[in-house]
Every structure is written in structure tokens, then in C-alpha cells.
Tab-separated table of C-alpha atoms in Angstrom:
chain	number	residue	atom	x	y	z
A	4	UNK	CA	15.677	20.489	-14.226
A	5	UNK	CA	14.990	17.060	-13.771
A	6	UNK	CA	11.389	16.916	-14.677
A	7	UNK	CA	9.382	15.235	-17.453
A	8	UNK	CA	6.353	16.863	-18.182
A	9	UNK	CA	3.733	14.276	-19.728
A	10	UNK	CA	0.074	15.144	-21.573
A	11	UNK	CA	-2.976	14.627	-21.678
A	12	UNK	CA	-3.750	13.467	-18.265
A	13	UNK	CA	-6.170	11.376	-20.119
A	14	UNK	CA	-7.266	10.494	-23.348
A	15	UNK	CA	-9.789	9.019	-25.023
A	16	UNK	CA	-9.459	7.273	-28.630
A	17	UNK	CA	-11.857	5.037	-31.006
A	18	UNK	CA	-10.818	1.892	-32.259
A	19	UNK	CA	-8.347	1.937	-35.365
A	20	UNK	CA	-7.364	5.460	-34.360
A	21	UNK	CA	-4.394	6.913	-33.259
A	22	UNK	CA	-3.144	7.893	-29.792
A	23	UNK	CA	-0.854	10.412	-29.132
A	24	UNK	CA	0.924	11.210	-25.867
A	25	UNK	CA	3.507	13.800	-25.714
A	26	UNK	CA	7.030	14.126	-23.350
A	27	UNK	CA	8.980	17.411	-22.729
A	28	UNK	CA	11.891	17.594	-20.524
A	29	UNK	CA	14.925	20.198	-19.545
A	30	UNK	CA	17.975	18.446	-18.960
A	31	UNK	CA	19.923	17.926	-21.910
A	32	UNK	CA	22.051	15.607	-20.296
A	33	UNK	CA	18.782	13.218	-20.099
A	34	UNK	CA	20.318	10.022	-23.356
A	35	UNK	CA	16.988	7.284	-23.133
A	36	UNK	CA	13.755	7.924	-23.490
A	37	UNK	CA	11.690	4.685	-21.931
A	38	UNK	CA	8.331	4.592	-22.250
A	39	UNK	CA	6.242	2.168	-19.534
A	40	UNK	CA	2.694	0.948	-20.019
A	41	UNK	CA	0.689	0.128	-17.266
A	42	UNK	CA	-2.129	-2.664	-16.916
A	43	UNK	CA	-5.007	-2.087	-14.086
A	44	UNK	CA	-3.760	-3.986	-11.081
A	45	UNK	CA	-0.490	-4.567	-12.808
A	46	UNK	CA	3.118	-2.975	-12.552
A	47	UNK	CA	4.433	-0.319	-15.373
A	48	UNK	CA	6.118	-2.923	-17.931
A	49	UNK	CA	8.718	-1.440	-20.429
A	50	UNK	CA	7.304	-0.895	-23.640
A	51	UNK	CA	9.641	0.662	-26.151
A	52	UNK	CA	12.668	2.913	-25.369
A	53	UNK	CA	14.800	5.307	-27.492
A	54	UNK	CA	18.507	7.282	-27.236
A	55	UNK	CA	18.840	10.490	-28.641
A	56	UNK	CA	21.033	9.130	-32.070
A	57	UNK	CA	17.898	8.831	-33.963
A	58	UNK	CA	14.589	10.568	-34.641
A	59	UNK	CA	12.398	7.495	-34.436
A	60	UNK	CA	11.826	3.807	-33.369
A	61	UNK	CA	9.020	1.691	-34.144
A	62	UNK	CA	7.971	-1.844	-32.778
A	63	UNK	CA	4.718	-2.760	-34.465
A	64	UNK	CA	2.272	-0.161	-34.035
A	65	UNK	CA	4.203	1.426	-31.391
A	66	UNK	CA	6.542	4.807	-32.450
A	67	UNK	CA	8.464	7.052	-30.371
A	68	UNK	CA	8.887	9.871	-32.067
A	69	UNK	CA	12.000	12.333	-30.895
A	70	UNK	CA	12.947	16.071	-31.446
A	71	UNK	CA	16.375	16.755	-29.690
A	72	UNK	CA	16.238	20.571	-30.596
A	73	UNK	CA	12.289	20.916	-28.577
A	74	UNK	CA	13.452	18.473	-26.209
A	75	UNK	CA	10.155	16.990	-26.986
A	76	UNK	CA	9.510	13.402	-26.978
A	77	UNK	CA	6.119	10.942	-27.782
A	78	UNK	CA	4.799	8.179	-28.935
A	79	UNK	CA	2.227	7.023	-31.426
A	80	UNK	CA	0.017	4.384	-31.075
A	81	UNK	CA	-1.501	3.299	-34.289
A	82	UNK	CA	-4.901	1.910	-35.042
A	83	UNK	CA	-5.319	1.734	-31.115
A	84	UNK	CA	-6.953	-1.520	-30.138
A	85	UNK	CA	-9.604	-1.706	-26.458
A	86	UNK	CA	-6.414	-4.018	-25.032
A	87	UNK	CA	-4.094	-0.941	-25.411
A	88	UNK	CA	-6.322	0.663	-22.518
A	89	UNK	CA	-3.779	1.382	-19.790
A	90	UNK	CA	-1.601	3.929	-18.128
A	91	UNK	CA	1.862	5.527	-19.998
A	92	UNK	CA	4.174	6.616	-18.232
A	93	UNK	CA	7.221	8.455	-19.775
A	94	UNK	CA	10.549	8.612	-18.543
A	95	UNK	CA	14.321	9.722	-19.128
A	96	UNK	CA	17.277	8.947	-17.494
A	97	UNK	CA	21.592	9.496	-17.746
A	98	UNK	CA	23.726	6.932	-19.319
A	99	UNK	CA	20.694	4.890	-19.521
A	100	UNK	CA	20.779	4.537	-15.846
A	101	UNK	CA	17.525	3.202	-14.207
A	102	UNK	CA	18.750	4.748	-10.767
A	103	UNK	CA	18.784	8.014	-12.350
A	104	UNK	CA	15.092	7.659	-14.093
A	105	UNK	CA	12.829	10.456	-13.587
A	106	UNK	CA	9.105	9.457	-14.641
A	107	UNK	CA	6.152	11.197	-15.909
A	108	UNK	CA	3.009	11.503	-14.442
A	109	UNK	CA	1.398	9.433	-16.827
A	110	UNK	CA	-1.382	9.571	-19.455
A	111	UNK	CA	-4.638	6.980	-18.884
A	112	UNK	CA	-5.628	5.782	-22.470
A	113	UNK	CA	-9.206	4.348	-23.105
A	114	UNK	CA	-9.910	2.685	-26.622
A	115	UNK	CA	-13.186	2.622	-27.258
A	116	UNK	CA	-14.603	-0.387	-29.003
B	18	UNK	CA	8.199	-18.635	-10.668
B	19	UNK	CA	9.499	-15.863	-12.292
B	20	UNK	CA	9.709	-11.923	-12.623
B	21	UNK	CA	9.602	-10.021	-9.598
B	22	UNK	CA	6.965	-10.887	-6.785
B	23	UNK	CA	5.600	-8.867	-3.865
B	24	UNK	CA	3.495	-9.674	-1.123
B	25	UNK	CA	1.245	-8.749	0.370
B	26	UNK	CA	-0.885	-7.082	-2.568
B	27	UNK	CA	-3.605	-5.256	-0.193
B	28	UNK	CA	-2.731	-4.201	2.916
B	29	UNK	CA	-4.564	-2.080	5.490
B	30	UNK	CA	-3.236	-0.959	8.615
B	31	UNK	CA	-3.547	1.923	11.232
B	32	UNK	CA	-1.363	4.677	12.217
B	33	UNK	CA	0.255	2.807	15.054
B	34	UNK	CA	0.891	-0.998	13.439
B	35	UNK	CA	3.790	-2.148	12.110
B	36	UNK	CA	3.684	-4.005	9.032
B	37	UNK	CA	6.309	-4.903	6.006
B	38	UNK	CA	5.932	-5.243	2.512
B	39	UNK	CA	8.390	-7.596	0.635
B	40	UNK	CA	9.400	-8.380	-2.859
B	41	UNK	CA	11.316	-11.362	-4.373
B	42	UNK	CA	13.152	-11.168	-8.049
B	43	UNK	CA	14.106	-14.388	-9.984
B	44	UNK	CA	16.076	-12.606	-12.764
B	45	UNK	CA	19.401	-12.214	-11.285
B	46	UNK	CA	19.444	-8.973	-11.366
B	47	UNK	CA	21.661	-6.710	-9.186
B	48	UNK	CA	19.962	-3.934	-8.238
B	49	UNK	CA	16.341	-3.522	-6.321
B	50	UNK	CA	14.026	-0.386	-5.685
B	51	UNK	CA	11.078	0.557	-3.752
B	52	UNK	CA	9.200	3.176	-5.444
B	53	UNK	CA	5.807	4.636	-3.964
B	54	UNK	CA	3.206	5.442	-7.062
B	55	UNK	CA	0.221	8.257	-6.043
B	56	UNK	CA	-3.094	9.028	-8.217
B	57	UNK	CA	-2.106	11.456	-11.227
B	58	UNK	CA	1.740	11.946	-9.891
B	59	UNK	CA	5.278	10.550	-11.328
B	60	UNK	CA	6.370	7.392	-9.731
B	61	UNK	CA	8.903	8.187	-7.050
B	62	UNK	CA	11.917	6.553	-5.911
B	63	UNK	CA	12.028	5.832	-2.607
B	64	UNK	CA	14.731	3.850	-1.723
B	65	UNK	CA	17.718	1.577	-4.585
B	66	UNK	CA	19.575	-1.451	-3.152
B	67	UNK	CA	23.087	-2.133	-5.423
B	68	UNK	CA	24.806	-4.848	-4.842
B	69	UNK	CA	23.600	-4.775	-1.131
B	70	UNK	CA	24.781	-0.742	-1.122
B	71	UNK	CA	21.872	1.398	-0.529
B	72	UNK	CA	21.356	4.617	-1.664
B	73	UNK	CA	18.383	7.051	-0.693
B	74	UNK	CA	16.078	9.550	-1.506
B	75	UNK	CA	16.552	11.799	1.308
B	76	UNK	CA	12.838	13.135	1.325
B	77	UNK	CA	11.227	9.503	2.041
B	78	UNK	CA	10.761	10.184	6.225
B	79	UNK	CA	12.463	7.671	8.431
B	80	UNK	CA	8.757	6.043	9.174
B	81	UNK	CA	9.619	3.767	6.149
B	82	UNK	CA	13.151	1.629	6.688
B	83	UNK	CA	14.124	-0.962	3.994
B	84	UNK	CA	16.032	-3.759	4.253
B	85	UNK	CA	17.988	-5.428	1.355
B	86	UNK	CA	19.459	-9.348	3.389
B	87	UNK	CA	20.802	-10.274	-0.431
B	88	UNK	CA	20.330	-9.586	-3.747
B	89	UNK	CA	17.136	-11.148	-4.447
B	90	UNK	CA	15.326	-10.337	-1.653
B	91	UNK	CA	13.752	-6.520	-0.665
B	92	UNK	CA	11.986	-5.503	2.527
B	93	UNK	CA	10.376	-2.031	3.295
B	94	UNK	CA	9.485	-1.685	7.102
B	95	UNK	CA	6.434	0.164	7.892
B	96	UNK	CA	5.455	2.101	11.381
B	97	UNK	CA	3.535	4.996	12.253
B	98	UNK	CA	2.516	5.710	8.850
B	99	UNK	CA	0.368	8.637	7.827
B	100	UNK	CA	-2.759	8.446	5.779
B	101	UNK	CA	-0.868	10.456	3.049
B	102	UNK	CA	1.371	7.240	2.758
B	103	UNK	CA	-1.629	5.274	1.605
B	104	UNK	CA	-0.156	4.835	-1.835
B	105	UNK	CA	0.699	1.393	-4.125
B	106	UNK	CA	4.116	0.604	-3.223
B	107	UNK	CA	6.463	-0.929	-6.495
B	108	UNK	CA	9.149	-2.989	-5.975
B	109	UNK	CA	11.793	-3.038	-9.250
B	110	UNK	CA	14.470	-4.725	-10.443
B	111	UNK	CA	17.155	-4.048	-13.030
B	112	UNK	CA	20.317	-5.399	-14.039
B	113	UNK	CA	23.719	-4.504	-13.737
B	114	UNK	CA	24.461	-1.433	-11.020
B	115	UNK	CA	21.172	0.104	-11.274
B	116	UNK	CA	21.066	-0.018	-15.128
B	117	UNK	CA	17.944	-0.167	-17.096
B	118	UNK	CA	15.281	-1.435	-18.059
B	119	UNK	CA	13.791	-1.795	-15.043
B	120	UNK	CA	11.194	-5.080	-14.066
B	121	UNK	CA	8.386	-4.143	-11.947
B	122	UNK	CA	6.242	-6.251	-9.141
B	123	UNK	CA	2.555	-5.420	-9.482
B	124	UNK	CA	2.849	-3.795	-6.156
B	125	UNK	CA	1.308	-3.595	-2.709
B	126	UNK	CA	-1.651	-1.619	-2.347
B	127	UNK	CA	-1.501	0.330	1.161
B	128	UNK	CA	-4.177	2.042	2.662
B	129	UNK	CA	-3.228	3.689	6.527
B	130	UNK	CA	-6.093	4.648	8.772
């Protein structure tokens, strides 16, 4: 129930295209959607989060895209640059609450140059 | 200095040492966590400090005992660790009680032998 299933494991994208990594969860009662990104040798860093009100959120070539009915979350990385190459992790949580965040097991993104 | 800082970033050590891993936050925030992050799983949450209240996740074994002395500072005691516990170990911060987002450290990397 509390689970957050994340894929690809890993994926691989040329430079200028877009990357895709998808979120599905169970618990309805899950209200914000954070998504972390992860440098090499670094800790997970909040990228871009959204609540279930709306069906989108973009910051610059970051999107979250969200379907409440398919409990389905992801985000869309477009024209992928090689500095977006890290680890995403998804993540929901209740009430926002970071005690209460359940994680992904993350996707490993490579942009090729 | 700012952001959340932990120390030390390598560490080996063998099944019978005792070590500790600390962390440091300069946001004044009010809640800490120890998470433990494995190859290709979801980051798990080990252990959240609130206000100096701690609350647990009752499948970390008692081989790893934190200790929160105030709200900036975040301790995890080590001893008789397995080699399954070789992991990187992420301290977090967030503010409020245990709202998000959450800050991470860029970790401790443990390796038991």
C-alpha cells in the first residue's frame, strides 16, 4: 500500500531529447508528488514537486505530469542536456509530510553528448 | 557554512568497531533523519528526530542507536555491524514537525568488513 513503483531502472537519452521516467503508487491518500535528483557523490536534492489539484507543473524544462484516476505520476525532461546525468528518485507522501515520504527506487539517467 | 553537513564521508570499519557518523544542519530546521540508501532500492528511513522526539522505524536492528543532543545536531552510533549494513548513510533535514521538502547531506559512505 505504501509503495511507489519507479521505471526504467535506467535510461539512456541523446542530447536535445526527451527523458521520461514514470511513478505509480496505491494509496490514494498519498497528496505530493516530490521528485529528487541525485548528483554522483552528492545527496538527492528536491527538484520539482506537485499536489494532486492539478494535472501538471513545469519549471523550465522540467514537467511532472499527473493522472489521479491511474494513480500514475512522471516527469519529462526536455531537450535533456549531459549535466542532467544523475539519479531520480520519486516519492509521495500525506499532508505533504516528509516523515511520511515513501521513495522510489530510482531511475539512473545518462545524456549522451 | 551552510546546508546540512556530515562527516565522515568514507568510512570503513570491521564487524567488531565502534564508530559514529554525524551530521550538522544550519537551516533551522526542526526535524532531522537518518536514512540508509542501497544500490537499485528506495531510500529508507531509518530513524526522524522532531523537536528532540524520536520516532523509529522498528525494522532498523538495535546495532544502529542515534542520538539527537539538540536540534541541529544528529548522531547515529555504530557497533557490530554486518556487511549487509555497508550502505551510504543520508542525514536530512526539513522544516517544521517533519514537514517537507526535505535537505539532504551528501552522506557517509560505509563499508563493514
Amino acid at each position: 500500500q505504501q509503495q511507489v513503483k519507479q521505471s526504467p531502472q535506467s535510461l539512456i537519452v541523446q542530447k536535445g531529447g526527451i527523458s521520461i521516467i514514470n511513478c505509480a503508487y496505491e494509496n490514494t491518500a498519498f497528496d505530493y508528488f516530490p521528485w529528487y535528483q541525485q548528483f554522483p557523490g552528492k545527496g538527492p536534492a528536491l527538484l520539482i514537486a506537485i499536489r494532486p489539484d492539478v494535472s501538471e507543473k513545469k519549471e523550465g524544462r522540467f514537467t511532472i505530469s499527473f493522472n489521479k484516476s491511474a494513480k500514475q505520476f512522471s516527469l519529462h525532461i526536455m531537450d535533456s542536456q549531459p549535466g542532467d546525468s544523475a539519479t531520480y528518485f520519486c516519492a509521495a507522501s500525506i499532508r505533504g509530510s516528509a516523515r511520511q515520504l515513501t521513495f522510489g527506487s530510482g531511475t539512473q539517467l545518462t545524456v549522451l553528448p | 557554512e551552510t546546508g546540512v553537513t556530515q562527516t565522515p564521508r568514507h568510512l570503513v570499519m570491521g564487524m567488531t568497531n565502534k564508530k559514529s557518523l554525524k551530521c550538522e544542519q544550519h537551516l533551522g530546521h526542526n526535524a532531522m533523519y537518518w536514512y540508509k540508501q542501497s544500490a537499485k532500492k528506495p531510500l529508507e528511513l531509518m530513524f526522524v528526530y522532531s523537536l528532540e522526539e524520536r520516532v523509529e522505524n522498528n525494522s532498523v536492528p538495535s546495532r544502529f542507536s542515534p542520538e539527537c543532543p539538540n536540534s541541529s545536531h544528529l548522531f547515529l552510533h555504530l557497533h557490530t555491524l554486518q556487511p549487509e549494513d555497508s550502505a551510504l548513510y543520508l542525514c536530512a533535514s526539513s522544516p517544521g514537525q517533519g514537514r517537507s521538502p526535505l535537505h539532504f547531506g551528501n552522506g557517509t559512505r560505509l563499508t563493514v568488513t
